[in-house]
PDB file of C-alpha atoms and ligand atoms in Angstrom:
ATOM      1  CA  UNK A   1     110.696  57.620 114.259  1.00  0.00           C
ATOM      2  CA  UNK A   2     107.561  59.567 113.329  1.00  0.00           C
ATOM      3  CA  UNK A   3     108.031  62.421 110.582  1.00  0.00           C
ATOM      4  CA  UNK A   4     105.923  65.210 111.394  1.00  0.00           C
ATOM      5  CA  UNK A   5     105.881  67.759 108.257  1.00  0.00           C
ATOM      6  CA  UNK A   6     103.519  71.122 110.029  1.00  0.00           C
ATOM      7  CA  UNK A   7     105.415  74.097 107.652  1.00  0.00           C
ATOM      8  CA  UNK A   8     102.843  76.773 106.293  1.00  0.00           C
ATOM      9  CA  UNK A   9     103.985  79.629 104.158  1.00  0.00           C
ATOM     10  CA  UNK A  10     102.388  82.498 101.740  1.00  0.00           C
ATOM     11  CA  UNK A  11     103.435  83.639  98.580  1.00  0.00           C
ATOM     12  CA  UNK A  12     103.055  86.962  97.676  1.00  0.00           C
ATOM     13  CA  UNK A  13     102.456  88.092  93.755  1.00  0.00           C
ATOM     14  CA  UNK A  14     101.721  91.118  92.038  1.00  0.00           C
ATOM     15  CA  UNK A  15      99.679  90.429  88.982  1.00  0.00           C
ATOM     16  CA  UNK A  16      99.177  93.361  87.393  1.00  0.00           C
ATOM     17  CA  UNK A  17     100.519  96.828  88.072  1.00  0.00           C
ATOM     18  CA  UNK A  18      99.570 100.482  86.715  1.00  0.00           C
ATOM     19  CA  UNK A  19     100.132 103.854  88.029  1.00  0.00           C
ATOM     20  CA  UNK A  20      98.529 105.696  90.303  1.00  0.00           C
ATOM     21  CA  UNK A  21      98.540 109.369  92.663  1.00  0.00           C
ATOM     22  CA  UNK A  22     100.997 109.513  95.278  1.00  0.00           C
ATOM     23  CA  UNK A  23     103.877 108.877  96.108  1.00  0.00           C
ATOM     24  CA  UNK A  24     105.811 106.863  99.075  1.00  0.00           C
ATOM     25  CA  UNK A  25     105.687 107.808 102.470  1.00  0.00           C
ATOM     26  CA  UNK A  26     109.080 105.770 103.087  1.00  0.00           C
ATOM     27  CA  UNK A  27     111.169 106.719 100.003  1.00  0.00           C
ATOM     28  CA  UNK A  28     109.014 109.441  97.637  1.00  0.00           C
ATOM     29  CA  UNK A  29     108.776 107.473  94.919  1.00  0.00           C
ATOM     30  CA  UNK A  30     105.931 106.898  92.273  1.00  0.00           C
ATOM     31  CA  UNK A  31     102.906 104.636  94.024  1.00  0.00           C
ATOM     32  CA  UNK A  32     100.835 101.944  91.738  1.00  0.00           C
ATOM     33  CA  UNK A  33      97.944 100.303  92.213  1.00  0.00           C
ATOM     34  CA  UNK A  34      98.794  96.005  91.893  1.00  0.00           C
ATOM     35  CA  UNK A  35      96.683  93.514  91.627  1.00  0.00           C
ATOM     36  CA  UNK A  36      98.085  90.921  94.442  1.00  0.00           C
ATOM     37  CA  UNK A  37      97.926  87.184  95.173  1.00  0.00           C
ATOM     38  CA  UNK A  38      98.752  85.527  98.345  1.00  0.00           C
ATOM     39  CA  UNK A  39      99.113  82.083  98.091  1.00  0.00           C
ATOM     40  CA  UNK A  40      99.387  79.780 101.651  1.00  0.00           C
ATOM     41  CA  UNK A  41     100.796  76.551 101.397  1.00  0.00           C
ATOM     42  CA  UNK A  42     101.047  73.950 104.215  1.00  0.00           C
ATOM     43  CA  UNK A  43     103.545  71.382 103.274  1.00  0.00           C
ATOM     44  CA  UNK A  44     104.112  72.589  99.937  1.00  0.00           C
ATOM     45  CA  UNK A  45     101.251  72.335  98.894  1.00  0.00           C
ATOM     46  CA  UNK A  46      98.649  75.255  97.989  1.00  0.00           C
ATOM     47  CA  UNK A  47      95.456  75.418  99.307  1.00  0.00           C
ATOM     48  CA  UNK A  48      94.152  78.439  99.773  1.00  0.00           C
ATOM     49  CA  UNK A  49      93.949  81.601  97.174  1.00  0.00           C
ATOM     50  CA  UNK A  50      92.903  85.333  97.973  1.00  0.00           C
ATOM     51  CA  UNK A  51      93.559  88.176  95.626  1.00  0.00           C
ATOM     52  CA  UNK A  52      93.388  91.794  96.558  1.00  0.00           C
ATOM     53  CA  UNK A  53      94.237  95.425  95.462  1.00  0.00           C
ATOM     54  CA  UNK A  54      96.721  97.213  96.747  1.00  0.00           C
ATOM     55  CA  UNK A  55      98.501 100.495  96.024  1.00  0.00           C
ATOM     56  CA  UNK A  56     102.655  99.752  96.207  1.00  0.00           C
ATOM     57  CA  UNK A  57     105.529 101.868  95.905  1.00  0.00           C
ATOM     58  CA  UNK A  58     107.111 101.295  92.404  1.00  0.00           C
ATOM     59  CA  UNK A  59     110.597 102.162  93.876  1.00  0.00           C
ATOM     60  CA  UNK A  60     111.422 100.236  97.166  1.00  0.00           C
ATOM     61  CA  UNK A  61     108.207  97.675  97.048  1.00  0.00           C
ATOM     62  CA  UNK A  62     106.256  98.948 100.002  1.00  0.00           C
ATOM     63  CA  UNK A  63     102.873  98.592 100.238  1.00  0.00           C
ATOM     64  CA  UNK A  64     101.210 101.917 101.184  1.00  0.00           C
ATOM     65  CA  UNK A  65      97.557 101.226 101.203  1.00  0.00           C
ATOM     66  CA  UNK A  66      95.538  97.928 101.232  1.00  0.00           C
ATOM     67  CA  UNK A  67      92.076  97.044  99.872  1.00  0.00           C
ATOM     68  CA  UNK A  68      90.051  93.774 100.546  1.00  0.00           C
TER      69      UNK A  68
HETATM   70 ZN1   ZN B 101     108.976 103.627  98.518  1.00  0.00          ZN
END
């Protein structure tokens, strides 16, 4: 029998976090701007890093606004 691993995933991280204007369209809380990471793995094993900016909601985790 032939074992065929083909799983990919992504990891999401925020780095770094501080405040910013505006608030949630979803739940009206307090936005921040956070410093993200997304990490894809195939097999477990990472190979491929991109970090980006991105302004969250502090309160339910929603990302409201997305730079690249
Ligand atoms: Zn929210």
């Amino acid at each position: 029998m032939v074992c065929f691993c083909f799983l990919v995933d992504q990891t999401k991280k925020v780095s770094k976090r501080k405040p910013a204007a505006g608030f949630c369209s979803r739940c009206g809380g307090g936005a921040s701007v956070a410093d993200m990471k997304t990490c894809t793995r195939f097999c477990y094993v990472p190979f491929y890093w991109k970090s980006w900016k991105a302004i969250v909601c502090t309160f339910c985790g929603a990302i409201l606004r997305s730079y690249r």
